[in-house]
């Protein structure tokens, strides 16, 4: 399954297509799909495209585990150093009003994306997307699926006046507005104007994300593809499937156990859900006579792994917390351990705080945190992303503090690798960000 390389090849294709060429493009992203998990039995459509089409067998995620970072790469063909989208959560440098004035916003949110755009000249990733290039050449454009990466594919059009967007928030407070003609098409097809919730929010561990997935599937097959066919213009369609990722995050096949983990029946069923979505889209292309004029790209943003939450070295793991099994790492463990090692106060990540008394069994509400004597001018900001965290040193003491932070990190058994900005190094025990394409 192509990942980074598929994004780069796609960028070349879209930038060279003339406006009159009737070559349609479907980019299907199966969020959290591991290439090795695809087999002809488990995912026959993915397997057929891999085996009969062009297979980038040595491709990889641009950055492990992080959806929006890899989405910015797939959307633009640029590495993360260019797009600046370093995480689903990162230090914004200013209080984000649409995210309760936090300085570590979760960017899988249309209101947050819009606010970041305003703060960064209209397009916070600062690169032209492939979808924008297609739209500018007269293509119909539509993006469906997980909130966040869907918007990132055409960030300058979040008003909904051109590109058609459907995501988790369609019809809700932060949803991108649907044009009147799109609303009318949905009504004629008997489809709801509001996206169903994800399975893990409504019934964790009991099912795949099939209800929401089928909603997106029906929009593509019953509304958008017939609309594109009727209007006789080329189109670019992004289908960012929440499954298998959405179901994998919530599966309860092995609570507090590493086996079967992500290879449990619920996670494997979620792969089949995504495969069925693509199968239905291809079948509709055939019915409408669009198959021979449509290029299909299948990729994933990242893989997925089972995570152990034990540590023999972490001070945070030795404390007791509500709703955390004894001996396991709590949310925000990295910030707690850094605050402990450096002897500095811990705060919720906003200019006002409040403080977090981890010695009393408290942890940062959303895991991210700021560290220092003044929450309005933190010495350290931690943006938690699951599997890897971003550590910012925003004050003038960064060159001194970085060595203390690295020393604390390397003392922990959960630390796999530490990458540091080139202009702060060299720091013993670390690699520079330039080695992994993250300079920018």
CSV table of C-alpha atoms in Angstrom, one decimal:
chain,number,residue,atom,x,y,z
A,1,UNK,CA,0.0,0.0,0.0
A,2,UNK,CA,1.7,3.3,-1.1
A,3,UNK,CA,2.0,6.0,1.5
A,4,UNK,CA,4.5,8.8,1.2
A,5,UNK,CA,5.5,7.8,-2.3
A,6,UNK,CA,1.9,7.6,-3.4
A,7,UNK,CA,1.4,11.2,-2.3
A,8,UNK,CA,4.4,12.3,-4.3
A,9,UNK,CA,3.4,10.5,-7.5
A,10,UNK,CA,-0.1,11.9,-7.1
A,11,UNK,CA,1.3,15.4,-6.9
A,12,UNK,CA,3.0,15.0,-10.2
A,13,UNK,CA,-0.1,13.7,-11.9
A,14,UNK,CA,-2.4,16.4,-10.8
A,15,UNK,CA,0.0,19.3,-11.5
A,16,UNK,CA,0.4,18.1,-15.2
A,17,UNK,CA,-3.2,17.3,-16.2
A,18,UNK,CA,-4.6,19.8,-18.6
A,19,UNK,CA,-8.1,21.2,-17.8
A,20,UNK,CA,-9.7,19.4,-20.7
A,21,UNK,CA,-8.4,15.9,-19.9
A,22,UNK,CA,-11.2,13.6,-18.7
A,23,UNK,CA,-9.0,11.8,-16.3
A,24,UNK,CA,-10.8,11.5,-12.9
A,25,UNK,CA,-8.9,10.9,-9.7
A,26,UNK,CA,-10.0,9.0,-6.6
A,27,UNK,CA,-7.6,9.1,-3.6
A,28,UNK,CA,-8.6,6.4,-1.1
A,29,UNK,CA,-6.8,6.7,2.3
A,30,UNK,CA,-7.5,3.8,4.7
A,31,UNK,CA,-6.5,5.5,8.0
A,32,UNK,CA,-4.3,3.3,10.2
A,33,UNK,CA,-4.0,0.5,7.7
A,34,UNK,CA,-0.9,-1.7,7.9
A,35,UNK,CA,0.3,-2.9,4.5
A,36,UNK,CA,1.1,-6.3,5.9
A,37,UNK,CA,-2.5,-6.7,7.1
A,38,UNK,CA,-3.9,-6.7,3.5
A,39,UNK,CA,-4.6,-10.2,2.1
A,40,UNK,CA,-6.9,-11.5,-0.6
A,41,UNK,CA,-9.1,-13.1,2.1
A,42,UNK,CA,-9.3,-10.1,4.5
A,43,UNK,CA,-9.3,-7.2,2.0
A,44,UNK,CA,-9.8,-8.5,-1.5
A,45,UNK,CA,-10.3,-5.1,-3.2
A,46,UNK,CA,-7.1,-3.6,-1.7
A,47,UNK,CA,-5.2,-6.8,-2.5
A,48,UNK,CA,-6.4,-6.8,-6.1
A,49,UNK,CA,-5.3,-3.2,-6.7
A,50,UNK,CA,-2.0,-3.9,-5.1
A,51,UNK,CA,-1.3,-7.0,-7.1
A,52,UNK,CA,-2.6,-5.8,-10.5
A,53,UNK,CA,-1.7,-2.1,-10.3
A,54,UNK,CA,1.5,-0.2,-9.3
A,55,UNK,CA,2.6,-1.2,-5.8
A,56,UNK,CA,5.1,1.0,-3.9
A,57,UNK,CA,6.3,-1.8,-1.7
A,58,UNK,CA,8.9,0.2,0.2
A,59,UNK,CA,6.9,3.3,0.9
A,60,UNK,CA,6.4,4.5,4.5
A,61,UNK,CA,4.6,7.1,6.6
A,62,UNK,CA,6.3,10.4,6.7
A,63,UNK,CA,6.0,10.4,10.5
A,64,UNK,CA,4.8,7.5,12.7
A,65,UNK,CA,1.2,7.5,14.0
A,66,UNK,CA,0.2,11.1,13.3
A,67,UNK,CA,-2.8,11.5,11.0
A,68,UNK,CA,-2.7,15.2,10.1
A,69,UNK,CA,1.0,15.3,9.7
A,70,UNK,CA,0.9,12.6,7.1
A,71,UNK,CA,-2.3,14.1,5.7
A,72,UNK,CA,-0.4,17.3,4.9
A,73,UNK,CA,2.2,15.2,3.0
A,74,UNK,CA,-0.4,13.3,1.0
A,75,UNK,CA,-2.3,16.5,0.3
A,76,UNK,CA,0.6,18.5,-1.0
A,77,UNK,CA,3.5,16.2,-1.9
A,78,UNK,CA,5.7,18.2,0.5
A,79,UNK,CA,7.5,16.9,3.6
A,80,UNK,CA,6.4,18.0,7.1
A,81,UNK,CA,9.2,20.5,7.3
A,82,UNK,CA,7.5,22.4,4.5
A,83,UNK,CA,3.9,22.1,5.8
A,84,UNK,CA,4.7,22.7,9.4
A,85,UNK,CA,2.0,20.3,10.4
A,86,UNK,CA,4.1,18.5,13.0
A,87,UNK,CA,1.3,16.8,14.9
A,88,UNK,CA,-2.4,16.3,15.6
A,89,UNK,CA,-1.5,18.4,18.6
A,90,UNK,CA,1.3,21.0,18.6
A,91,UNK,CA,2.3,24.3,20.3
A,92,UNK,CA,0.5,27.1,18.5
A,93,UNK,CA,2.4,30.0,20.1
A,94,UNK,CA,-0.9,31.8,20.8
A,95,UNK,CA,-4.2,30.9,22.7
A,96,UNK,CA,-6.5,29.3,20.2
A,97,UNK,CA,-10.0,30.6,20.9
A,98,UNK,CA,-11.9,27.8,19.1
A,99,UNK,CA,-10.0,25.3,21.3
A,100,UNK,CA,-10.8,26.9,24.7
A,101,UNK,CA,-7.8,29.1,24.5
A,102,UNK,CA,-5.3,26.3,24.8
A,103,UNK,CA,-1.8,26.7,23.3
A,104,UNK,CA,-1.8,23.0,22.3
A,105,UNK,CA,-4.9,22.7,20.1
A,106,UNK,CA,-6.1,19.4,18.6
A,107,UNK,CA,-6.2,20.3,14.9
A,108,UNK,CA,-8.7,17.6,13.8
A,109,UNK,CA,-11.4,20.3,14.1
A,110,UNK,CA,-12.6,22.6,11.3
A,111,UNK,CA,-13.0,25.6,13.6
A,112,UNK,CA,-9.4,25.2,14.8
A,113,UNK,CA,-8.1,24.8,11.2
A,114,UNK,CA,-10.0,27.9,10.2
A,115,UNK,CA,-8.4,29.9,13.1
A,116,UNK,CA,-4.9,28.6,12.3
A,117,UNK,CA,-5.5,29.7,8.7
A,118,UNK,CA,-6.4,33.2,9.8
A,119,UNK,CA,-3.3,33.3,11.9
A,120,UNK,CA,-1.0,32.1,9.0
A,121,UNK,CA,-2.0,34.1,6.0
A,122,UNK,CA,-5.1,32.0,4.9
A,123,UNK,CA,-3.4,28.6,4.7
A,124,UNK,CA,-1.6,27.3,7.8
A,125,UNK,CA,0.4,24.6,6.0
A,126,UNK,CA,1.6,27.2,3.5
A,127,UNK,CA,1.7,24.8,0.5
A,128,UNK,CA,-0.7,24.4,-2.4
A,129,UNK,CA,-2.6,21.1,-2.2
A,130,UNK,CA,-3.2,18.7,-5.0
A,131,UNK,CA,-6.9,19.2,-4.7
A,132,UNK,CA,-6.5,22.9,-5.0
A,133,UNK,CA,-4.5,22.4,-8.2
A,134,UNK,CA,-7.2,20.1,-9.6
A,135,UNK,CA,-10.0,22.6,-8.6
A,136,UNK,CA,-8.1,25.4,-10.3
A,137,UNK,CA,-8.0,23.4,-13.5
A,138,UNK,CA,-11.8,23.0,-13.5
A,139,UNK,CA,-12.1,19.7,-11.7
A,140,UNK,CA,-15.1,19.0,-9.4
A,141,UNK,CA,-13.6,18.4,-6.0
A,142,UNK,CA,-15.0,16.6,-3.0
A,143,UNK,CA,-13.5,15.2,0.3
A,144,UNK,CA,-15.1,12.8,2.6
A,145,UNK,CA,-14.2,11.1,5.9
A,146,UNK,CA,-12.3,11.9,9.0
A,147,UNK,CA,-12.5,15.4,10.3
A,148,UNK,CA,-9.1,17.2,10.0
A,149,UNK,CA,-7.4,15.4,7.2
A,150,UNK,CA,-10.4,16.1,5.0
A,151,UNK,CA,-10.2,19.8,5.5
A,152,UNK,CA,-6.4,19.8,5.1
A,153,UNK,CA,-6.8,18.7,1.5
A,154,UNK,CA,-8.3,22.0,0.5
A,155,UNK,CA,-7.7,24.4,3.5
A,156,UNK,CA,-8.5,27.6,1.7
A,157,UNK,CA,-12.0,26.4,0.8
A,158,UNK,CA,-13.4,25.6,4.3
A,159,UNK,CA,-16.4,27.9,3.6
A,160,UNK,CA,-17.8,25.0,1.5
A,161,UNK,CA,-18.5,27.2,-1.6
A,162,UNK,CA,-16.4,25.2,-4.0
A,163,UNK,CA,-15.1,21.8,-2.7
A,164,UNK,CA,-17.7,19.6,-1.2
A,165,UNK,CA,-16.8,18.4,2.3
A,166,UNK,CA,-18.3,15.7,4.4
A,167,UNK,CA,-16.7,14.7,7.7
A,168,UNK,CA,-17.5,13.8,11.3
A,169,UNK,CA,-18.9,17.3,12.0
A,170,UNK,CA,-21.1,17.7,8.9
A,171,UNK,CA,-24.5,19.1,10.1
A,172,UNK,CA,-23.0,20.0,13.5
A,173,UNK,CA,-21.6,23.1,15.2
A,174,UNK,CA,-18.1,23.0,13.6
A,175,UNK,CA,-19.3,21.4,10.3
A,176,UNK,CA,-18.4,22.9,6.9
A,177,UNK,CA,-21.6,24.3,5.4
A,178,UNK,CA,-23.1,22.3,2.5
A,179,UNK,CA,-24.2,24.2,-0.6
A,180,UNK,CA,-28.0,24.3,-1.2
A,181,UNK,CA,-27.8,22.0,-4.3
A,182,UNK,CA,-25.8,19.4,-2.3
A,183,UNK,CA,-28.5,19.5,0.5
A,184,UNK,CA,-31.2,19.0,-2.2
A,185,UNK,CA,-29.3,16.0,-3.6
A,186,UNK,CA,-29.0,14.4,-0.2
A,187,UNK,CA,-32.7,14.8,0.4
A,188,UNK,CA,-33.6,13.3,-2.9
A,189,UNK,CA,-31.3,10.3,-2.1
A,190,UNK,CA,-33.0,10.0,1.3
A,191,UNK,CA,-29.7,10.6,3.1
A,192,UNK,CA,-29.3,12.5,6.4
A,193,UNK,CA,-27.8,16.0,6.5
A,194,UNK,CA,-25.8,15.1,9.6
A,195,UNK,CA,-23.0,12.6,9.8
A,196,UNK,CA,-23.6,9.7,12.2
A,197,UNK,CA,-21.2,9.5,15.1
A,198,UNK,CA,-18.2,7.1,15.0
A,199,UNK,CA,-18.7,3.7,16.6
A,200,UNK,CA,-16.1,4.2,19.3
A,201,UNK,CA,-18.0,7.3,20.6
A,202,UNK,CA,-21.4,5.6,20.8
A,203,UNK,CA,-20.6,1.9,21.6
A,204,UNK,CA,-16.9,1.4,22.3
A,205,UNK,CA,-15.5,-2.0,21.4
A,206,UNK,CA,-18.8,-3.4,20.4
A,207,UNK,CA,-18.7,-2.9,16.6
A,208,UNK,CA,-16.8,-1.5,13.7
A,209,UNK,CA,-17.4,2.1,12.4
A,210,UNK,CA,-19.8,0.6,9.8
A,211,UNK,CA,-22.7,3.1,10.3
A,212,UNK,CA,-20.6,6.2,9.6
A,213,UNK,CA,-18.6,4.4,6.9
A,214,UNK,CA,-21.8,3.4,5.1
A,215,UNK,CA,-23.1,7.0,5.2
A,216,UNK,CA,-20.0,8.2,3.4
A,217,UNK,CA,-20.1,5.3,1.0
A,218,UNK,CA,-23.8,6.1,0.1
A,219,UNK,CA,-22.9,9.8,-0.5
A,220,UNK,CA,-20.2,8.8,-2.9
A,221,UNK,CA,-22.1,6.1,-4.8
A,222,UNK,CA,-25.6,7.6,-4.7
A,223,UNK,CA,-25.0,11.3,-4.8
A,224,UNK,CA,-21.5,12.5,-5.9
A,225,UNK,CA,-20.5,10.1,-8.6
A,226,UNK,CA,-23.9,10.4,-10.4
A,227,UNK,CA,-23.6,14.2,-10.0
A,228,UNK,CA,-20.1,14.2,-11.6
A,229,UNK,CA,-21.3,11.9,-14.4
A,230,UNK,CA,-24.3,14.1,-15.2
A,231,UNK,CA,-22.1,17.3,-15.3
A,232,UNK,CA,-19.5,15.7,-17.6
A,233,UNK,CA,-16.5,17.3,-15.9
A,234,UNK,CA,-13.4,15.6,-14.5
A,235,UNK,CA,-13.4,15.2,-10.8
A,236,UNK,CA,-11.0,14.6,-7.9
A,237,UNK,CA,-12.5,12.7,-4.9
A,238,UNK,CA,-10.7,12.1,-1.6
A,239,UNK,CA,-12.2,9.3,0.5
A,240,UNK,CA,-10.4,9.4,3.9
A,241,UNK,CA,-11.8,6.2,5.6
A,242,UNK,CA,-11.8,6.4,9.4
A,243,UNK,CA,-11.6,2.6,9.5
A,244,UNK,CA,-9.6,0.7,10.3
A,245,UNK,CA,-8.1,3.4,12.6
A,246,UNK,CA,-11.3,4.4,14.3
A,247,UNK,CA,-12.2,0.9,15.2
A,248,UNK,CA,-8.7,-0.1,16.1
A,249,UNK,CA,-8.5,2.7,18.7
A,250,UNK,CA,-11.6,1.5,20.4
A,251,UNK,CA,-11.5,-2.3,20.1
A,252,UNK,CA,-11.8,-4.2,23.4
A,253,UNK,CA,-10.7,-7.6,22.2
A,254,UNK,CA,-7.8,-7.6,24.8
A,255,UNK,CA,-8.2,-5.0,27.5
A,256,UNK,CA,-4.9,-4.5,29.3
A,257,UNK,CA,-3.4,-7.4,27.3
A,258,UNK,CA,-1.0,-7.2,24.4
A,259,UNK,CA,-2.5,-10.3,22.6
A,260,UNK,CA,-4.4,-10.4,20.3
A,261,UNK,CA,-4.1,-6.6,20.3
A,262,UNK,CA,-4.6,-5.1,16.9
A,263,UNK,CA,-4.9,-8.5,15.4
A,264,UNK,CA,-8.1,-9.1,17.2
A,265,UNK,CA,-11.4,-9.8,15.3
A,266,UNK,CA,-12.8,-6.3,15.7
A,267,UNK,CA,-9.8,-4.6,14.2
A,268,UNK,CA,-9.6,-7.1,11.3
A,269,UNK,CA,-13.3,-6.6,10.6
A,270,UNK,CA,-12.6,-2.9,10.3
A,271,UNK,CA,-10.1,-3.5,7.5
A,272,UNK,CA,-12.9,-5.3,5.7
A,273,UNK,CA,-15.2,-2.3,6.2
A,274,UNK,CA,-12.8,0.0,4.4
A,275,UNK,CA,-12.2,-2.6,1.7
A,276,UNK,CA,-16.0,-2.9,1.1
A,277,UNK,CA,-16.2,0.9,0.8
A,278,UNK,CA,-13.7,0.9,-2.0
A,279,UNK,CA,-15.4,-2.1,-3.7
A,280,UNK,CA,-18.7,-0.2,-3.7
A,281,UNK,CA,-17.1,2.9,-5.2
A,282,UNK,CA,-15.5,0.9,-8.0
A,283,UNK,CA,-18.7,-0.9,-8.7
A,284,UNK,CA,-20.5,2.4,-9.1
A,285,UNK,CA,-17.8,3.7,-11.4
A,286,UNK,CA,-18.4,0.7,-13.6
A,287,UNK,CA,-22.2,1.2,-13.6
A,288,UNK,CA,-21.8,4.8,-14.6
A,289,UNK,CA,-19.2,4.1,-17.3
A,290,UNK,CA,-16.5,6.1,-15.4
A,291,UNK,CA,-14.1,3.3,-14.6
A,292,UNK,CA,-11.9,3.6,-17.7
A,293,UNK,CA,-11.4,7.4,-17.1
A,294,UNK,CA,-10.7,7.2,-13.4
A,295,UNK,CA,-7.3,6.7,-11.7
A,296,UNK,CA,-7.5,5.2,-8.2
A,297,UNK,CA,-4.8,5.6,-5.6
A,298,UNK,CA,-4.9,3.6,-2.4
A,299,UNK,CA,-2.7,4.6,0.5
A,300,UNK,CA,-2.6,4.8,4.3
A,301,UNK,CA,-1.5,7.7,6.5
A,302,UNK,CA,0.3,5.4,9.0
A,303,UNK,CA,0.2,1.9,10.4
A,304,UNK,CA,-1.0,0.8,13.8
A,305,UNK,CA,0.5,-1.0,16.8
A,306,UNK,CA,-0.4,-2.4,20.2
A,307,UNK,CA,1.0,-0.2,23.0
A,308,UNK,CA,2.2,-1.3,26.4
A,309,UNK,CA,1.6,1.3,29.2
A,310,UNK,CA,4.1,0.0,31.7
A,311,UNK,CA,7.4,1.6,32.8
A,312,UNK,CA,9.9,0.6,35.4
A,313,UNK,CA,11.6,4.0,35.4
A,314,UNK,CA,8.9,6.6,35.2
A,315,UNK,CA,8.1,8.6,38.4
A,316,UNK,CA,4.5,9.1,36.9
A,317,UNK,CA,3.9,5.3,36.8
A,318,UNK,CA,4.7,5.0,40.6
A,319,UNK,CA,1.8,7.3,41.5
A,320,UNK,CA,-1.9,6.5,41.8
A,321,UNK,CA,-4.6,8.2,39.7
A,322,UNK,CA,-8.3,7.9,39.2
A,323,UNK,CA,-9.3,5.7,36.3
A,324,UNK,CA,-5.7,4.5,35.6
A,325,UNK,CA,-4.7,0.9,36.5
A,326,UNK,CA,-2.1,0.9,39.2
A,327,UNK,CA,1.4,0.8,37.8
A,328,UNK,CA,0.4,2.1,34.3
A,329,UNK,CA,1.5,5.4,32.8
A,330,UNK,CA,-1.2,8.0,33.1
A,331,UNK,CA,-2.2,10.6,30.4
A,332,UNK,CA,0.5,13.2,30.4
A,333,UNK,CA,3.2,11.0,31.9
A,334,UNK,CA,5.9,12.6,29.8
A,335,UNK,CA,5.1,16.1,31.1
A,336,UNK,CA,4.8,14.8,34.6
A,337,UNK,CA,8.2,13.1,34.4
A,338,UNK,CA,9.9,16.2,32.9
A,339,UNK,CA,8.4,18.4,35.6
A,340,UNK,CA,9.6,16.0,38.3
A,341,UNK,CA,13.1,15.8,36.8
A,342,UNK,CA,13.5,19.5,36.5
A,343,UNK,CA,11.8,20.5,39.7
A,344,UNK,CA,9.4,22.8,37.9
A,345,UNK,CA,5.6,23.4,38.3
A,346,UNK,CA,3.2,21.6,35.9
A,347,UNK,CA,0.2,23.4,34.3
A,348,UNK,CA,-2.6,22.8,31.9
A,349,UNK,CA,-1.5,24.3,28.5
A,350,UNK,CA,-2.9,27.8,28.6
A,351,UNK,CA,-1.7,31.2,29.7
A,352,UNK,CA,-3.9,30.9,32.8
A,353,UNK,CA,-3.1,27.3,33.8
A,354,UNK,CA,-4.4,26.0,36.1
A,355,UNK,CA,-1.7,24.1,37.9
A,356,UNK,CA,-1.6,20.3,37.9
A,357,UNK,CA,-0.7,18.7,41.2
A,358,UNK,CA,0.6,15.3,40.0
A,359,UNK,CA,1.8,14.3,43.4
A,360,UNK,CA,-1.8,14.3,44.5
A,361,UNK,CA,-2.8,12.0,41.7
A,362,UNK,CA,-3.8,14.6,39.1
A,363,UNK,CA,-2.7,14.6,35.5
A,364,UNK,CA,-3.2,17.0,32.6
A,365,UNK,CA,-6.7,16.8,31.4
A,366,UNK,CA,-5.8,16.1,27.7
A,367,UNK,CA,-2.2,14.9,28.4
A,368,UNK,CA,-0.5,18.0,26.8
A,369,UNK,CA,0.9,20.5,29.3
A,370,UNK,CA,3.2,23.4,30.0
A,371,UNK,CA,6.1,23.4,32.5
A,372,UNK,CA,7.7,26.4,34.2
A,373,UNK,CA,7.1,28.9,36.9
A,374,UNK,CA,4.8,31.1,34.8
A,375,UNK,CA,2.2,29.4,32.6
A,376,UNK,CA,2.0,32.5,30.5
A,377,UNK,CA,5.7,32.1,29.7
A,378,UNK,CA,6.4,28.4,29.9
A,379,UNK,CA,9.9,27.0,29.7
A,380,UNK,CA,8.6,23.8,28.2
A,381,UNK,CA,5.4,22.9,26.3
A,382,UNK,CA,4.6,19.3,25.6
A,383,UNK,CA,2.2,18.4,22.8
A,384,UNK,CA,1.1,14.8,23.2
A,385,UNK,CA,0.4,12.8,20.0
A,386,UNK,CA,0.3,9.2,21.0
A,387,UNK,CA,3.5,7.2,20.3
A,388,UNK,CA,5.5,10.4,20.0
A,389,UNK,CA,5.4,13.7,21.7
A,390,UNK,CA,6.5,17.2,20.7
A,391,UNK,CA,8.6,19.2,23.2
A,392,UNK,CA,8.9,22.9,22.7
A,393,UNK,CA,11.4,25.2,24.5
A,394,UNK,CA,10.0,28.7,23.7
A,395,UNK,CA,12.2,30.8,26.0
A,396,UNK,CA,15.7,32.2,25.6
A,397,UNK,CA,17.1,29.4,27.9
A,398,UNK,CA,16.4,26.7,25.2
A,399,UNK,CA,20.1,25.9,24.5
A,400,UNK,CA,20.7,25.2,28.2
A,401,UNK,CA,17.4,23.6,28.9
A,402,UNK,CA,17.5,21.2,26.0
A,403,UNK,CA,20.3,19.2,27.6
A,404,UNK,CA,18.5,18.9,30.8
A,405,UNK,CA,15.4,17.7,29.0
A,406,UNK,CA,17.3,15.2,26.9
A,407,UNK,CA,19.0,13.8,30.0
A,408,UNK,CA,15.6,13.3,31.7
A,409,UNK,CA,14.2,11.6,28.5
A,410,UNK,CA,17.1,9.2,28.1
A,411,UNK,CA,16.7,8.1,31.7
A,412,UNK,CA,13.3,6.6,30.8
A,413,UNK,CA,12.7,3.1,29.5
A,414,UNK,CA,9.9,4.3,27.2
A,415,UNK,CA,12.1,6.6,25.2
A,416,UNK,CA,13.0,5.1,21.8
A,417,UNK,CA,14.6,8.1,20.1
A,418,UNK,CA,15.1,11.8,20.6
A,419,UNK,CA,15.3,14.2,17.7
A,420,UNK,CA,16.4,17.8,18.3
A,421,UNK,CA,16.4,21.0,16.1
A,422,UNK,CA,19.7,21.3,14.3
A,423,UNK,CA,20.3,24.8,15.7
A,424,UNK,CA,20.1,23.5,19.3
A,425,UNK,CA,22.6,20.7,18.8
A,426,UNK,CA,24.6,18.6,18.7
A,427,UNK,CA,23.2,17.1,21.8
A,428,UNK,CA,24.7,13.7,22.9
A,429,UNK,CA,22.2,10.8,22.5
A,430,UNK,CA,20.0,12.5,20.0
A,431,UNK,CA,19.7,12.9,16.2
A,432,UNK,CA,19.0,16.2,14.4
A,433,UNK,CA,15.6,16.8,12.9
A,434,UNK,CA,17.2,17.2,9.5
A,435,UNK,CA,18.0,13.5,9.5
A,436,UNK,CA,14.2,12.6,9.4
A,437,UNK,CA,13.1,15.4,7.0
A,438,UNK,CA,11.5,17.5,9.7
A,439,UNK,CA,13.5,20.7,9.3
A,440,UNK,CA,11.4,23.7,8.2
